[in-house]
Tab-separated table of C-alpha atoms in Angstrom:
chain	number	residue	atom	x	y	z
A	60	MET	CA	-33.853	5.508	-14.628
A	61	SER	CA	-31.543	6.651	-11.878
A	62	SER	CA	-33.092	7.306	-8.486
A	63	ASP	CA	-29.802	8.305	-6.899
A	64	THR	CA	-29.969	12.066	-6.400
A	65	SER	CA	-27.051	12.343	-3.986
A	66	PRO	CA	-24.273	14.807	-4.863
A	67	ALA	CA	-21.207	13.554	-6.728
A	68	TRP	CA	-18.927	14.056	-3.708
A	69	GLN	CA	-21.139	11.751	-1.620
A	70	LYS	CA	-20.966	9.048	-4.278
A	71	GLN	CA	-17.203	9.466	-4.485
A	72	ALA	CA	-16.893	9.292	-0.686
A	73	SER	CA	-19.016	6.120	-0.681
A	74	ALA	CA	-16.777	4.630	-3.381
A	75	ILE	CA	-13.602	5.391	-1.410
A	76	LEU	CA	-15.024	4.075	1.869
A	77	SER	CA	-16.399	1.009	0.070
A	78	GLY	CA	-12.906	0.335	-1.276
A	79	PHE	CA	-11.311	0.620	2.145
A	80	LEU	CA	-13.977	-1.088	4.238
A	81	GLY	CA	-16.512	-2.459	1.743
A	82	ASP	CA	-16.836	-5.957	3.177
A	83	TRP	CA	-17.266	-4.556	6.678
A	84	LEU	CA	-19.822	-1.976	5.501
A	85	GLU	CA	-21.760	-4.699	3.732
A	86	ALA	CA	-21.722	-6.964	6.796
A	87	ARG	CA	-23.166	-4.083	8.849
A	88	ASN	CA	-25.721	-3.256	6.161
A	89	ASN	CA	-24.300	0.269	6.161
A	90	PRO	CA	-25.884	2.427	3.406
A	91	LEU	CA	-22.434	3.627	2.315
A	92	ALA	CA	-21.704	0.180	0.836
A	93	LEU	CA	-22.293	0.581	-2.891
A	94	PRO	CA	-24.618	-1.942	-4.529
A	95	MET	CA	-23.696	-3.481	-7.897
A	96	GLU	CA	-25.445	-1.479	-10.608
A	97	VAL	CA	-25.267	-1.118	-14.386
A	98	PHE	CA	-25.497	2.319	-15.995
A	99	HIS	CA	-26.226	3.531	-19.479
A	100	GLY	CA	-25.011	7.103	-19.450
A	101	ARG	CA	-26.244	8.435	-16.126
A	102	ASP	CA	-29.270	6.150	-15.944
A	103	THR	CA	-29.308	2.885	-14.071
A	104	VAL	CA	-30.250	-0.198	-16.079
A	105	ASP	CA	-32.396	-2.839	-14.434
A	106	PRO	CA	-31.016	-6.202	-15.661
A	107	GLN	CA	-34.526	-7.679	-15.396
A	108	ILE	CA	-36.130	-4.959	-17.561
A	109	PRO	CA	-33.302	-3.250	-19.462
A	110	ASP	CA	-34.522	-0.064	-21.113
A	111	VAL	CA	-31.813	1.839	-22.985
A	112	GLY	CA	-33.620	3.507	-25.863
A	113	GLN	CA	-31.916	1.933	-28.886
A	114	PRO	CA	-30.418	-1.346	-27.717
A	115	GLY	CA	-27.537	-2.688	-29.799
A	116	THR	CA	-26.571	-6.280	-30.418
A	117	THR	CA	-23.161	-5.703	-28.813
A	118	LEU	CA	-22.851	-4.858	-25.140
A	119	CYS	CA	-19.732	-3.021	-24.032
A	120	LEU	CA	-19.437	-3.012	-20.244
A	121	SER	CA	-16.750	-0.859	-18.615
A	122	ILE	CA	-15.788	-1.889	-15.080
A	123	HIS	CA	-13.937	0.514	-12.773
A	124	GLY	CA	-11.263	-0.331	-10.219
A	125	LEU	CA	-10.730	-0.065	-6.472
A	126	MET	CA	-12.334	2.979	-4.801
A	127	GLU	CA	-13.462	4.297	-8.163
A	128	LEU	CA	-16.820	5.090	-9.741
A	129	GLU	CA	-17.964	4.792	-13.351
A	130	SER	CA	-16.960	8.468	-13.681
A	131	VAL	CA	-13.286	7.368	-13.852
A	132	TRP	CA	-13.945	6.496	-17.517
A	133	ASN	CA	-15.004	10.040	-18.490
A	134	LEU	CA	-12.596	11.404	-21.084
A	135	PRO	CA	-11.405	14.898	-20.122
A	136	GLY	CA	-13.085	17.687	-22.051
A	137	GLN	CA	-15.587	15.352	-23.713
A	138	GLN	CA	-18.975	15.595	-22.027
A	139	GLY	CA	-19.653	12.123	-20.605
A	140	ALA	CA	-17.746	10.322	-23.381
A	141	HIS	CA	-15.796	7.195	-22.469
A	142	TYR	CA	-14.146	4.289	-24.266
A	143	GLY	CA	-17.435	2.420	-24.662
A	144	SER	CA	-19.339	5.425	-25.988
A	145	LEU	CA	-16.557	6.156	-28.506
A	146	LEU	CA	-16.840	2.588	-29.783
A	147	ALA	CA	-20.622	3.001	-29.985
A	148	GLU	CA	-20.219	6.194	-32.028
A	149	ALA	CA	-18.418	4.160	-34.670
A	150	GLY	CA	-21.832	2.674	-35.490
A	151	GLN	CA	-21.168	-0.925	-34.651
A	152	LYS	CA	-24.523	-1.430	-32.891
A	153	ILE	CA	-22.662	-1.229	-29.602
A	154	THR	CA	-24.487	-0.221	-26.434
A	155	PRO	CA	-22.032	1.288	-23.947
A	156	LEU	CA	-22.685	0.354	-20.343
A	157	THR	CA	-20.750	0.969	-17.132
A	158	LEU	CA	-20.712	-0.950	-13.868
A	159	ARG	CA	-20.611	0.374	-10.322
A	160	TYR	CA	-19.847	-1.982	-7.455
A	161	ASN	CA	-18.517	-2.226	-3.916
A	162	SER	CA	-14.797	-2.681	-4.605
A	163	GLY	CA	-13.980	-3.635	-1.007
A	164	ARG	CA	-15.825	-6.958	-1.223
A	165	PRO	CA	-13.781	-10.055	-2.072
A	166	ILE	CA	-13.204	-10.098	-5.833
A	167	HIS	CA	-14.630	-13.617	-6.156
A	168	ARG	CA	-17.928	-12.543	-4.596
A	169	ASN	CA	-18.200	-9.554	-6.926
A	170	GLY	CA	-17.252	-11.900	-9.787
A	171	GLU	CA	-20.075	-14.309	-8.919
A	172	ASP	CA	-22.557	-11.427	-8.737
A	173	LEU	CA	-21.340	-9.959	-12.020
A	174	ALA	CA	-21.703	-13.331	-13.747
A	175	THR	CA	-25.301	-13.557	-12.501
A	176	LEU	CA	-26.025	-9.935	-13.460
A	177	LEU	CA	-24.673	-10.417	-16.995
A	178	GLU	CA	-26.801	-13.525	-17.412
A	179	ALA	CA	-29.944	-11.603	-16.460
A	180	LEU	CA	-28.957	-8.668	-18.663
A	181	VAL	CA	-28.328	-10.852	-21.729
A	182	ARG	CA	-31.459	-12.934	-21.172
A	183	ASN	CA	-33.671	-9.839	-20.865
A	184	TRP	CA	-31.943	-7.634	-23.441
A	185	PRO	CA	-34.566	-6.363	-25.919
A	186	VAL	CA	-32.635	-7.702	-28.972
A	187	PRO	CA	-30.492	-10.859	-29.231
A	188	VAL	CA	-26.985	-10.184	-27.918
A	189	GLU	CA	-24.342	-11.239	-30.440
A	190	ARG	CA	-21.209	-9.956	-28.781
A	191	ILE	CA	-20.071	-8.817	-25.357
A	192	ILE	CA	-17.034	-6.616	-24.758
A	193	LEU	CA	-15.754	-6.280	-21.198
A	194	ILE	CA	-13.312	-3.487	-20.382
A	195	GLY	CA	-11.820	-3.446	-16.883
A	196	HIS	CA	-9.577	-0.881	-15.250
A	197	SER	CA	-7.279	-2.113	-12.473
A	198	MET	CA	-9.370	-4.306	-10.137
A	199	GLY	CA	-12.075	-4.218	-12.831
A	200	GLY	CA	-9.869	-6.444	-14.996
A	201	LEU	CA	-9.576	-8.997	-12.194
A	202	LEU	CA	-13.335	-8.825	-11.788
A	203	ILE	CA	-13.745	-9.710	-15.477
A	204	ARG	CA	-11.576	-12.826	-15.030
A	205	SER	CA	-13.542	-13.768	-11.921
A	206	ALA	CA	-16.935	-13.335	-13.624
A	207	CYS	CA	-15.712	-15.334	-16.645
A	208	HIS	CA	-14.635	-18.182	-14.371
A	209	TYR	CA	-17.973	-18.373	-12.564
A	210	GLY	CA	-19.953	-17.817	-15.771
A	211	HIS	CA	-18.046	-20.643	-17.461
A	212	ALA	CA	-18.258	-22.953	-14.436
A	213	ARG	CA	-22.035	-22.501	-14.220
A	214	GLY	CA	-22.570	-22.813	-17.966
A	215	LEU	CA	-24.118	-19.350	-18.222
A	216	ARG	CA	-25.241	-18.243	-21.666
A	217	TRP	CA	-23.503	-14.867	-21.765
A	218	VAL	CA	-20.064	-16.512	-21.799
A	219	GLU	CA	-20.815	-17.854	-25.320
A	220	GLN	CA	-21.353	-14.290	-26.516
A	221	LEU	CA	-18.195	-12.983	-24.857
A	222	GLY	CA	-16.018	-11.648	-27.651
A	223	ASP	CA	-13.374	-9.461	-26.067
A	224	CYS	CA	-11.879	-8.766	-22.663
A	225	VAL	CA	-9.630	-5.743	-22.153
A	226	TYR	CA	-7.545	-5.501	-18.998
A	227	ILE	CA	-6.311	-1.941	-18.413
A	228	GLY	CA	-3.625	-1.653	-15.722
A	229	SER	CA	-4.918	-4.760	-13.955
A	230	PRO	CA	-2.592	-6.268	-11.327
A	231	HIS	CA	-2.849	-9.901	-12.441
A	232	ASP	CA	0.251	-10.782	-10.429
A	233	GLY	CA	-0.577	-8.372	-7.614
A	234	SER	CA	0.066	-4.705	-6.927
A	235	TRP	CA	3.360	-3.674	-5.317
A	236	LEU	CA	1.467	-1.282	-3.030
A	237	ALA	CA	-0.944	-3.965	-1.793
A	238	LYS	CA	1.978	-6.380	-1.378
A	239	GLY	CA	3.871	-3.700	0.567
A	240	ALA	CA	0.880	-3.084	2.843
A	241	LYS	CA	0.596	-6.809	3.570
A	242	ALA	CA	4.335	-7.202	4.239
A	243	THR	CA	4.371	-4.139	6.526
A	244	ALA	CA	1.314	-5.333	8.459
A	245	ASP	CA	2.800	-8.824	8.901
A	246	LEU	CA	6.143	-7.395	10.038
A	247	MET	CA	4.588	-4.950	12.496
A	248	LYS	CA	2.322	-7.598	14.009
A	249	GLN	CA	5.327	-9.781	14.822
A	250	THR	CA	7.194	-7.118	16.816
A	251	PRO	CA	7.276	-7.338	20.632
A	252	ARG	CA	6.264	-3.667	21.045
A	253	ASP	CA	2.513	-3.176	21.381
A	254	TYR	CA	2.568	0.277	19.757
A	255	LEU	CA	4.118	-1.231	16.618
A	256	ARG	CA	1.628	-4.123	16.635
A	257	VAL	CA	-1.186	-1.536	16.681
A	258	ILE	CA	0.224	0.030	13.476
A	259	GLY	CA	0.169	-3.443	11.886
A	260	GLU	CA	-3.429	-3.958	13.017
A	261	VAL	CA	-4.485	-0.595	11.598
A	262	ILE	CA	-2.907	-1.446	8.209
A	263	ASP	CA	-4.660	-4.803	8.420
A	264	LEU	CA	-8.058	-3.089	8.564
A	265	ARG	CA	-7.961	-2.926	4.753
A	266	SER	CA	-10.825	-4.572	2.915
A	267	ALA	CA	-10.920	-8.073	1.442
A	268	GLY	CA	-10.816	-6.475	-2.015
A	269	ILE	CA	-7.496	-4.776	-1.245
A	270	ARG	CA	-6.150	-8.028	0.212
A	271	ASN	CA	-7.051	-9.815	-3.045
A	272	LEU	CA	-5.041	-7.215	-4.951
A	273	SER	CA	-1.830	-8.167	-3.179
A	274	ARG	CA	-1.736	-11.459	-5.107
A	275	GLY	CA	-4.177	-10.827	-7.911
A	276	GLU	CA	-6.664	-13.363	-6.519
A	277	VAL	CA	-9.820	-13.576	-8.636
A	278	VAL	CA	-11.506	-16.722	-7.324
A	279	SER	CA	-11.858	-18.379	-3.936
A	280	GLU	CA	-8.968	-20.564	-2.746
A	281	GLU	CA	-10.648	-23.883	-3.546
A	282	ASP	CA	-11.147	-22.848	-7.189
A	283	GLY	CA	-7.401	-22.707	-7.868
A	284	GLU	CA	-6.132	-20.544	-10.718
A	285	PRO	CA	-8.584	-20.303	-13.618
A	286	PRO	CA	-7.309	-19.901	-17.201
A	287	LEU	CA	-8.353	-17.005	-19.413
A	288	CYS	CA	-11.877	-17.512	-20.706
A	289	PRO	CA	-11.625	-19.714	-23.817
A	290	GLY	CA	-13.265	-18.465	-27.009
A	291	ALA	CA	-12.709	-14.785	-26.249
A	292	ARG	CA	-9.916	-12.449	-27.283
A	293	HIS	CA	-7.921	-10.960	-24.427
A	294	TYR	CA	-6.052	-7.659	-24.560
A	295	VAL	CA	-3.743	-6.027	-22.045
A	296	VAL	CA	-3.044	-2.314	-21.650
A	297	CYS	CA	-0.160	-1.191	-19.418
A	298	GLY	CA	0.882	2.263	-18.263
A	299	LEU	CA	4.272	3.590	-17.187
A	300	LEU	CA	4.990	6.672	-15.095
A	301	ALA	CA	7.970	7.971	-17.071
A	302	CYS	CA	7.886	8.754	-20.784
A	303	SER	CA	11.088	6.826	-21.425
A	304	ARG	CA	10.542	3.050	-21.239
A	305	GLN	CA	13.998	2.491	-19.767
A	306	HIS	CA	13.580	5.031	-16.959
A	307	PRO	CA	14.297	3.395	-13.558
A	308	VAL	CA	11.105	4.832	-12.053
A	309	ASN	CA	9.128	2.547	-14.387
A	310	ALA	CA	10.965	-0.503	-13.069
A	311	LEU	CA	10.270	0.595	-9.483
A	312	PHE	CA	6.659	1.759	-9.665
A	313	GLY	CA	5.259	0.783	-13.081
A	314	ASP	CA	2.203	2.980	-13.672
A	315	ALA	CA	2.367	4.140	-10.008
A	316	LEU	CA	0.402	1.191	-8.610
A	317	VAL	CA	0.940	-1.738	-10.981
A	318	HIS	CA	4.155	-2.982	-12.583
A	319	GLU	CA	4.139	-3.653	-16.317
A	320	SER	CA	4.925	-7.343	-15.751
A	321	SER	CA	1.946	-7.683	-13.387
A	322	ALA	CA	-0.381	-5.936	-15.851
A	323	ARG	CA	0.771	-8.413	-18.513
A	324	GLY	CA	0.221	-11.361	-16.177
A	325	SER	CA	3.803	-12.543	-16.685
A	326	GLU	CA	3.563	-15.048	-13.821
A	327	ARG	CA	0.311	-16.569	-15.124
A	328	LYS	CA	0.632	-19.836	-16.988
A	329	GLY	CA	-0.921	-20.638	-20.349
A	330	TRP	CA	-2.062	-17.133	-21.200
A	331	SER	CA	-2.535	-16.350	-24.856
A	332	LEU	CA	-3.109	-12.630	-25.398
A	333	SER	CA	-4.424	-11.173	-28.642
A	334	GLY	CA	-2.825	-7.793	-28.022
A	335	ILE	CA	-0.566	-5.962	-25.588
A	336	ALA	CA	-0.032	-2.200	-25.584
A	337	THR	CA	2.182	-0.204	-23.243
A	338	PHE	CA	1.814	3.553	-22.864
A	339	PRO	CA	4.878	5.242	-21.340
A	340	GLY	CA	4.010	8.507	-19.588
A	341	ILE	CA	0.431	7.474	-18.738
A	342	ASP	CA	-0.139	6.704	-15.056
A	343	HIS	CA	-2.548	4.226	-13.519
A	344	ILE	CA	-5.600	6.477	-13.206
A	345	ARG	CA	-5.174	8.233	-16.572
A	346	LEU	CA	-5.144	4.827	-18.292
A	347	ALA	CA	-8.922	4.800	-17.750
A	348	HIS	CA	-9.541	7.972	-19.748
A	349	HIS	CA	-6.746	8.708	-22.178
A	350	PRO	CA	-7.190	9.434	-25.911
A	351	ASP	CA	-4.200	7.223	-26.836
A	352	VAL	CA	-5.745	4.243	-25.049
A	353	ALA	CA	-9.088	5.035	-26.732
A	354	GLY	CA	-7.340	4.895	-30.110
A	355	GLN	CA	-5.783	1.521	-29.281
A	356	LEU	CA	-9.148	0.098	-28.183
A	357	ARG	CA	-10.752	1.287	-31.412
A	358	GLU	CA	-8.032	-0.500	-33.369
A	359	TRP	CA	-8.519	-3.752	-31.430
A	360	LEU	CA	-12.267	-3.835	-31.004
A	361	LEU	CA	-13.762	-2.356	-34.209
B	290	MET	CA	-32.989	16.296	3.673
B	291	ASN	CA	-34.487	13.292	1.853
B	292	GLU	CA	-34.399	9.736	3.165
B	293	GLN	CA	-31.509	8.740	0.903
B	294	ASN	CA	-29.418	11.602	2.233
B	295	ARG	CA	-30.416	10.868	5.825
B	296	ASN	CA	-29.382	7.238	5.416
B	297	TRP	CA	-26.054	8.325	3.962
B	298	TRP	CA	-25.313	10.539	6.956
B	299	ALA	CA	-26.443	7.761	9.281
B	300	GLY	CA	-23.866	5.563	7.570
B	301	VAL	CA	-21.192	8.222	8.101
B	302	ALA	CA	-22.180	8.522	11.768
B	303	ASP	CA	-21.898	4.736	12.102
B	304	ILE	CA	-18.389	4.749	10.627
B	305	ALA	CA	-17.316	7.774	12.676
B	306	ALA	CA	-18.603	6.287	15.929
B	307	THR	CA	-17.053	2.867	15.240
B	308	GLY	CA	-13.806	4.548	14.161
B	309	LEU	CA	-13.705	6.631	17.328
B	310	ASN	CA	-14.499	3.599	19.464
B	311	HIS	CA	-11.799	1.411	17.904
B	312	GLY	CA	-9.415	4.363	17.535
B	313	ALA	CA	-9.627	5.130	21.253
B	314	SER	CA	-8.841	1.529	22.179
B	315	LYS	CA	-5.868	1.416	19.747
B	316	LEU	CA	-4.617	4.773	21.031
B	317	GLU	CA	-4.888	3.486	24.594
B	318	ARG	CA	-2.608	0.578	23.712
B	319	VAL	CA	-0.112	2.847	21.930
B	320	HIS	CA	-0.105	5.336	24.814
B	321	LEU	CA	0.338	2.715	27.526
B	322	SER	CA	2.983	0.708	25.694
B	323	ILE	CA	5.065	3.832	24.952
B	324	ALA	CA	4.646	4.947	28.573
B	325	ASP	CA	5.799	1.489	29.677
B	326	GLU	CA	9.096	2.067	27.880
B	327	THR	CA	9.719	5.093	30.124
B	328	PHE	CA	8.467	3.403	33.292
B	329	ASP	CA	10.689	0.387	32.549
B	330	ILE	CA	13.700	2.716	32.489
B	331	LEU	CA	12.580	4.413	35.719
B	332	GLN	CA	12.224	0.955	37.236
B	333	ARG	CA	15.908	0.244	36.526
B	334	VAL	CA	17.193	3.485	38.059
B	335	PRO	CA	17.772	3.013	41.840
B	336	VAL	CA	16.627	6.571	42.733
B	337	THR	CA	13.260	6.291	40.964
B	338	ARG	CA	12.616	2.559	41.506
B	339	PRO	CA	10.678	2.889	44.790
B	340	TRP	CA	7.919	5.060	43.385
B	341	SER	CA	7.947	4.257	39.644
B	342	GLU	CA	5.525	1.321	39.931
B	343	GLY	CA	3.046	3.401	41.923
B	344	VAL	CA	3.151	6.202	39.369
B	345	ARG	CA	2.775	3.645	36.557
B	346	HIS	CA	-0.399	2.261	38.132
B	347	ILE	CA	-1.891	5.719	38.623
B	348	HIS	CA	-0.924	6.818	35.091
B	349	HIS	CA	-2.312	3.676	33.476
B	350	GLY	CA	-5.505	3.828	35.534
B	351	ILE	CA	-6.265	7.435	34.587
B	352	SER	CA	-5.377	6.789	30.939
B	353	ARG	CA	-7.579	3.686	30.707
B	354	LEU	CA	-10.465	5.546	32.306
B	355	SER	CA	-10.096	8.423	29.821
B	356	TYR	CA	-9.846	6.296	26.680
B	357	ARG	CA	-12.639	3.944	27.710
B	358	SER	CA	-14.890	6.903	28.457
B	359	VAL	CA	-14.326	8.105	24.895
B	360	SER	CA	-15.050	4.566	23.614
B	361	LEU	CA	-18.234	4.385	25.641
B	362	VAL	CA	-19.464	7.779	24.443
B	363	ALA	CA	-18.627	6.836	20.824
B	364	SER	CA	-20.498	3.516	21.121
B	365	SER	CA	-23.508	5.272	22.616
B	366	LEU	CA	-23.525	7.961	19.913
B	367	GLY	CA	-23.222	5.336	17.197
B	368	MET	CA	-26.105	3.344	18.648
B	369	LEU	CA	-28.161	6.518	18.975
B	370	ALA	CA	-27.479	7.515	15.356
B	371	ARG	CA	-28.427	4.057	14.121
B	372	THR	CA	-31.613	3.927	16.151
B	373	ALA	CA	-32.683	7.502	15.387
B	374	ASN	CA	-32.119	7.338	11.649
B	375	SER	CA	-32.939	3.848	10.588
B	376	PRO	CA	-33.630	1.322	13.316
B	377	GLU	CA	-33.771	-1.625	10.899
B	378	SER	CA	-30.888	-0.735	8.651
B	379	PHE	CA	-27.869	-1.637	10.749
B	380	LYS	CA	-26.830	-4.925	12.193
B	381	PRO	CA	-25.472	-5.132	15.761
B	382	ASP	CA	-21.866	-4.080	16.269
B	383	ILE	CA	-19.421	-6.585	14.857
B	384	LYS	CA	-15.679	-6.741	15.132
B	385	LEU	CA	-13.414	-5.268	12.482
B	386	HIS	CA	-10.889	-7.667	10.912
B	387	GLU	CA	-8.846	-9.356	13.576
C-alpha cells in the first residue's frame, strides 16, 4: 500500500525537478529524486511481495515520460481510468500497472533498473504471468526499448513473456526541442563573450535524461544500437498538432515535441512494426490520455 | 509536518541554496563581462582612458564582493538546512554538470 501522503502538487514538483536535474538530485541523495515504483491504482506494488487483490495472468505496465507522473495516463472525466485499466475492463485477465521513475537519470540506467524490477515482479507474481504489455509515453517508450535490451542481454525470464510494446509519441530519433537545446548550448559555449557562454552553461545544466532525448539514446555507448525486442509485437502511436495532416505546423513541430518521423523511428534500421497509427489534432501530452488512442490500443491489444 | 514532508522541504532548500549559489556566480560573470564591453569602449576614448581602468577595478571589486557574499550566504543556508533537517541524507556539495 502507498505510504506517500504528500500532496499532488509536491509529487508533480518532484517529477518536474527530477526531469530537469534528476541525475544531480540522485547523486546528492536529495529526497526530491523520485524512486522507481510500480503502482496498481493509487497503491504501490512491492515487486518482492506483489499484492493487487485479483492478479491477472497479463501484466500491462504504463510508463510515463519526462517530468511526468503516472497521473498523465488518467483519462479526462473518467475517475482514475487509463489505457491499462480500460484493457483490464475488457475481461482479459489483465492487471493494469503504472510506473513512476526519476526521468532525469540516464535512460540506460532506468532501463537496467526496470529490467530488474520486471524480473522480480514476474518471479513473485501470485499467478504465472503469460503475457506482458508495455505501454510507454514519450521517454517511457525509450525506456521500454532500454529495458528490453538489458532484459534480453541478461537472459531475464520476463522477456519471454513480453507480448506487446506500444510506443506513444516516443522520440526514437530524438526530439527537435532536445536537439535544439543541445545545438544552442554548443553554439553559445563557443562564443568569445563570457555572458553568452554563461547562457550555454545554463542550458547545459539539463539532466542526462534530457540529453539522451536529443538522439533517442536508450543504451550506453558501448552497447551500440539494439534492435527491437524479438518475439514481441511493436506498435507506434504518433500525434500531430494540426488536424490536417498536410498542415506545415505538423512538419515543423510534429506533436509539439516529437516529429512523426522520429516517433516512427524512421532512421532506425531493421525495425518491423506490427502497427502504426497517427492522430492529427492530438498533441504530445494528450496522446497519453485520449479516447481515440484508447480505442486504437483496444483494437491492437485485445 | 511529518518527516516525509520535512525531507521534501529540506530537498527544496538544498536546491534553492545550490541554485542561488551557482546563480550568483553565473550572474557575476554575466555582469562583469557586459561591464567589460563598456569599459573596453571607455578605454579606447582618449578623454576617458586615464581613469577607465581604475573605475573598472573598483567596479569589478565591489561586484565580486557582492556576488560572492550572496554565494557564501546561500552555501551556509544550504548547509544549515541539510544539517538541521536530515544530517545523513545529503552528500557533500558536488559540482553541477561542467
